[in-house]
Tab-separated table of C-alpha atoms in Angstrom:
chain	number	residue	atom	x	y	z
A	665	UNK	CA	-94.807	-94.556	-189.387
A	666	UNK	CA	-97.297	-97.351	-189.605
A	667	UNK	CA	-100.891	-96.424	-190.326
A	668	UNK	CA	-103.975	-97.876	-188.563
A	669	UNK	CA	-107.813	-97.926	-189.122
A	670	UNK	CA	-109.178	-97.897	-185.738
A	671	UNK	CA	-112.495	-97.365	-183.966
A	672	UNK	CA	-112.812	-94.797	-181.263
A	673	UNK	CA	-115.575	-94.239	-178.670
A	674	UNK	CA	-116.772	-90.742	-177.862
A	675	UNK	CA	-115.898	-90.013	-174.178
A	676	UNK	CA	-117.169	-86.380	-174.216
A	677	UNK	CA	-118.298	-83.751	-176.889
A	678	UNK	CA	-117.599	-80.378	-175.476
A	679	UNK	CA	-119.426	-77.759	-177.434
A	680	UNK	CA	-116.965	-74.836	-177.030
A	681	UNK	CA	-118.849	-72.473	-179.234
A	682	UNK	CA	-121.881	-72.601	-181.751
A	683	UNK	CA	-119.265	-73.369	-184.381
A	684	UNK	CA	-116.681	-75.434	-182.586
A	685	UNK	CA	-116.842	-78.883	-180.844
A	686	UNK	CA	-114.092	-80.620	-178.926
A	687	UNK	CA	-114.442	-84.416	-179.445
A	688	UNK	CA	-112.587	-86.393	-176.720
A	689	UNK	CA	-112.071	-90.131	-177.813
A	690	UNK	CA	-110.656	-93.299	-176.793
A	691	UNK	CA	-109.814	-96.468	-178.719
A	692	UNK	CA	-112.405	-99.218	-178.407
A	693	UNK	CA	-109.456	-101.530	-177.975
A	694	UNK	CA	-105.865	-101.150	-176.865
A	695	UNK	CA	-103.758	-97.794	-176.730
A	696	UNK	CA	-103.455	-94.898	-179.036
A	697	UNK	CA	-100.491	-95.465	-181.549
A	698	UNK	CA	-97.712	-93.259	-181.458
A	699	UNK	CA	-98.799	-89.736	-182.669
A	700	UNK	CA	-96.503	-86.580	-183.175
A	701	UNK	CA	-97.604	-83.007	-182.943
A	702	UNK	CA	-98.728	-81.671	-186.226
A	703	UNK	CA	-99.904	-84.888	-187.525
A	704	UNK	CA	-103.813	-85.433	-188.447
A	705	UNK	CA	-106.413	-88.098	-188.645
A	706	UNK	CA	-108.917	-88.944	-191.488
A	707	UNK	CA	-112.381	-89.313	-190.001
A	708	UNK	CA	-115.122	-91.296	-191.426
A	709	UNK	CA	-118.578	-89.655	-191.229
A	710	UNK	CA	-121.328	-92.138	-190.907
A	711	UNK	CA	-125.059	-91.803	-191.393
A	712	UNK	CA	-124.524	-88.622	-193.627
A	713	UNK	CA	-126.389	-88.781	-197.222
A	714	UNK	CA	-124.174	-85.828	-198.521
A	715	UNK	CA	-120.856	-86.987	-196.990
A	716	UNK	CA	-118.808	-89.857	-198.703
A	717	UNK	CA	-115.193	-88.944	-197.998
A	718	UNK	CA	-113.280	-88.865	-194.808
A	719	UNK	CA	-112.609	-85.444	-193.136
A	720	UNK	CA	-109.125	-84.349	-192.195
A	721	UNK	CA	-108.640	-83.260	-188.597
A	722	UNK	CA	-105.536	-81.983	-186.856
A	723	UNK	CA	-104.625	-83.640	-183.604
A	724	UNK	CA	-105.456	-81.378	-180.812
A	725	UNK	CA	-104.030	-83.435	-177.965
A	726	UNK	CA	-102.877	-87.074	-177.182
A	727	UNK	CA	-103.516	-87.639	-173.376
A	728	UNK	CA	-101.507	-90.726	-172.806
A	729	UNK	CA	-102.382	-90.843	-169.110
A	730	UNK	CA	-105.959	-91.263	-169.935
A	731	UNK	CA	-105.622	-92.981	-173.374
A	732	UNK	CA	-107.520	-90.082	-175.159
A	733	UNK	CA	-107.298	-88.170	-178.311
A	734	UNK	CA	-108.666	-84.727	-178.642
A	735	UNK	CA	-110.054	-83.456	-182.078
A	736	UNK	CA	-111.182	-79.887	-182.274
A	737	UNK	CA	-113.784	-79.616	-185.164
A	738	UNK	CA	-115.169	-76.539	-186.845
A	739	UNK	CA	-118.544	-76.823	-188.384
A	740	UNK	CA	-118.003	-75.964	-192.091
A	741	UNK	CA	-120.279	-78.475	-193.983
A	742	UNK	CA	-122.527	-81.465	-193.558
A	743	UNK	CA	-119.408	-83.733	-192.655
A	744	UNK	CA	-118.106	-81.529	-189.812
A	745	UNK	CA	-121.604	-80.823	-188.755
A	746	UNK	CA	-122.251	-84.587	-188.278
A	747	UNK	CA	-119.000	-84.867	-186.367
A	748	UNK	CA	-119.786	-81.966	-184.095
A	749	UNK	CA	-123.230	-83.802	-183.117
A	750	UNK	CA	-121.503	-86.930	-182.026
A	751	UNK	CA	-122.789	-88.130	-178.745
A	752	UNK	CA	-121.226	-89.912	-175.693
A	753	UNK	CA	-120.808	-93.711	-176.398
A	754	UNK	CA	-120.890	-93.403	-180.259
A	755	UNK	CA	-117.944	-94.696	-182.246
A	756	UNK	CA	-115.737	-92.993	-184.961
A	757	UNK	CA	-113.546	-94.820	-187.353
A	758	UNK	CA	-110.251	-93.116	-187.883
A	759	UNK	CA	-107.149	-93.480	-190.121
A	760	UNK	CA	-104.113	-92.473	-188.149
A	761	UNK	CA	-101.347	-91.162	-187.898
A	762	UNK	CA	-101.122	-89.136	-191.112
A	763	UNK	CA	-98.665	-86.608	-192.387
A	764	UNK	CA	-95.490	-85.228	-190.820
A	765	UNK	CA	-94.789	-83.302	-187.671
A	766	UNK	CA	-93.162	-80.130	-186.405
A	767	UNK	CA	-89.380	-79.949	-186.290
A	768	UNK	CA	-87.722	-79.840	-183.018
A	769	UNK	CA	-86.195	-76.277	-182.193
A	770	UNK	CA	-82.534	-76.049	-181.158
A	771	UNK	CA	-81.901	-76.485	-177.307
A	772	UNK	CA	-82.759	-73.238	-175.621
A	773	UNK	CA	-84.345	-71.638	-178.462
A	774	UNK	CA	-87.459	-69.184	-177.735
A	775	UNK	CA	-90.414	-70.462	-179.671
A	776	UNK	CA	-93.873	-68.926	-180.525
A	777	UNK	CA	-96.813	-70.916	-181.512
A	778	UNK	CA	-99.475	-69.094	-183.561
A	779	UNK	CA	-102.926	-70.261	-184.193
A	780	UNK	CA	-105.866	-68.513	-185.893
A	781	UNK	CA	-109.299	-69.950	-185.519
A	782	UNK	CA	-109.470	-73.692	-185.549
A	783	UNK	CA	-105.708	-73.461	-186.505
A	784	UNK	CA	-104.940	-73.331	-182.675
A	785	UNK	CA	-105.770	-77.036	-182.796
A	786	UNK	CA	-102.258	-78.528	-183.559
A	787	UNK	CA	-100.531	-75.898	-181.293
A	788	UNK	CA	-101.886	-77.377	-178.110
A	789	UNK	CA	-100.398	-80.767	-178.509
A	790	UNK	CA	-97.093	-79.153	-179.827
A	791	UNK	CA	-97.043	-76.737	-176.753
A	792	UNK	CA	-97.374	-79.598	-174.316
A	793	UNK	CA	-94.708	-81.457	-175.846
A	794	UNK	CA	-92.265	-78.728	-175.845
A	795	UNK	CA	-92.762	-77.775	-172.379
A	796	UNK	CA	-92.248	-81.453	-171.506
A	797	UNK	CA	-88.933	-81.454	-173.178
A	798	UNK	CA	-87.848	-78.381	-171.326
A	799	UNK	CA	-88.756	-75.433	-173.458
A	800	UNK	CA	-90.747	-72.341	-172.574
A	801	UNK	CA	-93.296	-72.056	-175.417
A	802	UNK	CA	-95.362	-68.796	-175.796
A	803	UNK	CA	-98.612	-68.667	-177.876
A	804	UNK	CA	-100.436	-66.141	-179.909
A	805	UNK	CA	-104.088	-66.780	-180.649
A	806	UNK	CA	-106.343	-65.032	-182.907
A	807	UNK	CA	-110.058	-64.817	-183.384
A	808	UNK	CA	-112.834	-62.558	-184.269
A	809	UNK	CA	-114.161	-61.790	-180.736
A	810	UNK	CA	-113.340	-63.114	-177.195
A	811	UNK	CA	-116.055	-65.636	-177.400
A	812	UNK	CA	-114.292	-67.191	-180.312
A	813	UNK	CA	-110.920	-67.816	-178.691
A	814	UNK	CA	-110.700	-71.285	-178.337
A	815	UNK	CA	-108.939	-73.415	-175.399
A	816	UNK	CA	-107.502	-70.342	-173.529
A	817	UNK	CA	-107.440	-72.189	-170.319
A	818	UNK	CA	-105.460	-74.999	-171.692
A	819	UNK	CA	-102.977	-72.681	-173.516
A	820	UNK	CA	-102.455	-70.472	-170.486
A	821	UNK	CA	-101.567	-73.738	-168.393
A	822	UNK	CA	-98.633	-74.186	-170.686
A	823	UNK	CA	-97.124	-70.805	-171.147
A	824	UNK	CA	-97.674	-67.213	-171.726
A	825	UNK	CA	-100.338	-66.246	-174.148
A	826	UNK	CA	-100.910	-63.406	-176.340
A	827	UNK	CA	-104.247	-62.757	-177.971
A	828	UNK	CA	-105.671	-60.674	-180.954
A	829	UNK	CA	-109.465	-60.121	-181.459
A	830	UNK	CA	-110.737	-58.360	-184.423
A	831	UNK	CA	-113.376	-56.400	-182.331
A	832	UNK	CA	-110.904	-55.704	-179.513
A	833	UNK	CA	-112.929	-57.699	-176.852
A	834	UNK	CA	-109.818	-59.591	-175.600
A	835	UNK	CA	-105.886	-58.832	-175.927
A	836	UNK	CA	-104.786	-56.613	-178.652
A	837	UNK	CA	-107.363	-55.422	-181.095
A	838	UNK	CA	-107.107	-56.084	-184.772
A	839	UNK	CA	-105.674	-59.117	-186.926
A	840	UNK	CA	-103.456	-61.582	-185.351
A	841	UNK	CA	-100.696	-60.555	-187.907
A	842	UNK	CA	-100.479	-57.120	-186.469
A	843	UNK	CA	-99.962	-58.360	-182.723
A	844	UNK	CA	-96.752	-56.979	-181.308
A	845	UNK	CA	-95.728	-60.503	-180.152
A	846	UNK	CA	-94.658	-60.945	-183.794
A	847	UNK	CA	-92.400	-57.992	-183.613
A	848	UNK	CA	-90.523	-59.474	-180.812
A	849	UNK	CA	-87.574	-61.920	-181.019
A	850	UNK	CA	-88.301	-65.462	-181.447
A	851	UNK	CA	-85.803	-68.168	-182.662
A	852	UNK	CA	-88.739	-70.332	-184.175
A	853	UNK	CA	-92.284	-69.654	-185.052
A	854	UNK	CA	-94.797	-72.282	-185.827
A	855	UNK	CA	-98.114	-71.303	-187.430
A	856	UNK	CA	-101.425	-72.767	-188.482
A	857	UNK	CA	-104.536	-70.870	-189.699
A	858	UNK	CA	-106.044	-69.389	-192.851
A	859	UNK	CA	-103.613	-69.199	-195.907
A	860	UNK	CA	-103.454	-65.347	-195.857
A	861	UNK	CA	-102.643	-65.298	-192.057
A	862	UNK	CA	-99.995	-67.882	-192.394
A	863	UNK	CA	-98.347	-66.014	-195.285
A	864	UNK	CA	-98.310	-62.742	-193.273
A	865	UNK	CA	-96.768	-64.503	-190.193
A	866	UNK	CA	-94.013	-66.181	-192.519
A	867	UNK	CA	-93.351	-62.533	-193.983
A	868	UNK	CA	-92.866	-61.376	-190.180
A	869	UNK	CA	-90.758	-64.387	-189.200
A	870	UNK	CA	-88.412	-63.673	-192.192
A	871	UNK	CA	-88.300	-60.023	-191.220
A	872	UNK	CA	-87.222	-60.657	-187.700
A	873	UNK	CA	-84.863	-63.613	-188.760
A	874	UNK	CA	-86.823	-66.506	-187.052
A	875	UNK	CA	-87.087	-69.967	-188.432
A	876	UNK	CA	-90.826	-70.614	-189.414
A	877	UNK	CA	-92.919	-73.737	-190.166
A	878	UNK	CA	-96.448	-73.647	-191.015
A	879	UNK	CA	-99.149	-76.452	-191.077
A	880	UNK	CA	-101.187	-76.149	-194.230
A	881	UNK	CA	-104.957	-76.839	-194.411
A	882	UNK	CA	-105.341	-77.829	-198.049
A	883	UNK	CA	-108.435	-79.685	-198.988
A	884	UNK	CA	-107.843	-83.351	-198.632
A	885	UNK	CA	-109.831	-86.515	-199.604
A	886	UNK	CA	-107.823	-89.629	-199.064
A	887	UNK	CA	-104.951	-88.433	-196.784
A	888	UNK	CA	-102.671	-91.018	-198.370
A	889	UNK	CA	-101.413	-89.146	-201.530
A	890	UNK	CA	-103.656	-90.961	-203.915
A	891	UNK	CA	-106.171	-88.483	-204.924
A	892	UNK	CA	-103.744	-85.434	-205.473
A	893	UNK	CA	-106.440	-82.911	-204.571
A	894	UNK	CA	-104.163	-81.343	-201.813
A	895	UNK	CA	-101.055	-80.594	-204.032
A	896	UNK	CA	-98.916	-77.651	-203.009
A	897	UNK	CA	-96.243	-76.214	-205.183
A	898	UNK	CA	-92.796	-76.055	-203.515
A	899	UNK	CA	-89.394	-75.407	-204.427
A	900	UNK	CA	-88.938	-79.332	-205.195
A	901	UNK	CA	-92.077	-79.212	-207.394
A	902	UNK	CA	-95.694	-80.186	-206.572
A	903	UNK	CA	-96.007	-82.262	-203.491
A	904	UNK	CA	-99.113	-83.864	-201.709
A	905	UNK	CA	-99.686	-81.847	-198.503
A	906	UNK	CA	-101.198	-85.042	-196.840
A	907	UNK	CA	-97.883	-87.165	-197.245
A	908	UNK	CA	-95.187	-84.531	-197.542
A	909	UNK	CA	-96.772	-82.111	-194.847
A	910	UNK	CA	-98.867	-80.671	-193.698
A	911	UNK	CA	-96.076	-79.096	-191.931
A	912	UNK	CA	-93.481	-77.118	-194.294
A	913	UNK	CA	-90.662	-74.792	-193.470
A	914	UNK	CA	-91.501	-71.544	-195.173
A	915	UNK	CA	-88.160	-71.840	-197.130
A	916	UNK	CA	-89.737	-74.960	-198.898
A	917	UNK	CA	-92.679	-73.054	-200.237
A	918	UNK	CA	-92.992	-70.763	-203.254
A	919	UNK	CA	-94.960	-68.014	-201.430
A	920	UNK	CA	-94.476	-64.596	-202.491
A	921	UNK	CA	-93.664	-62.978	-199.032
């Protein structure tokens, strides 16, 4: 797919949580290029003395009706903190679209989309697309507490939602990987979140005979395969997650699960 460097204007910055902001953006000119669920953008961070590289952010949603792009950002350092402080009307420079996308399940397949923490971000766009295409996606969201569960209303508007919280304040208590939804039959499981969580979900998927794709969150600097800092070992050798991923079928990875 063709890559673009475009300026976007901040339409709204929703502070969902002390650590999370939802940036709703629109191009300063024209319409959003074609973008597929699972892809990401590289975001320039201006006016930060400690941030020199762009930050990779998953596409949370593409709202074609309003020509808006949603980015769910977690404060993890100076760069993402600066992004979370963006105000209405300010501009952000993006490189997009980057990476590959989720694979389409077979017609009539049952699908479960699993997101832990900010890993819920790509699952929202994928869920909307699956519903639009006639599937009935279900979701499993995990967080530390009820206050940390992100975009619950949006997910509930698409399909059935299962929740795990570590403190038991919402849904099933405990880690997301112990949620009973993972023991039910699903033809295809899609997952994004911390690596240990994804490996555990991949093991569950293999146990129940489900196809499984994971969206890796390796460190990235360029997003174009030049810097080699996001390399992942696969059955085909080392590959750049930013160009060959971030979405991989678990059978492509060398995980010990």
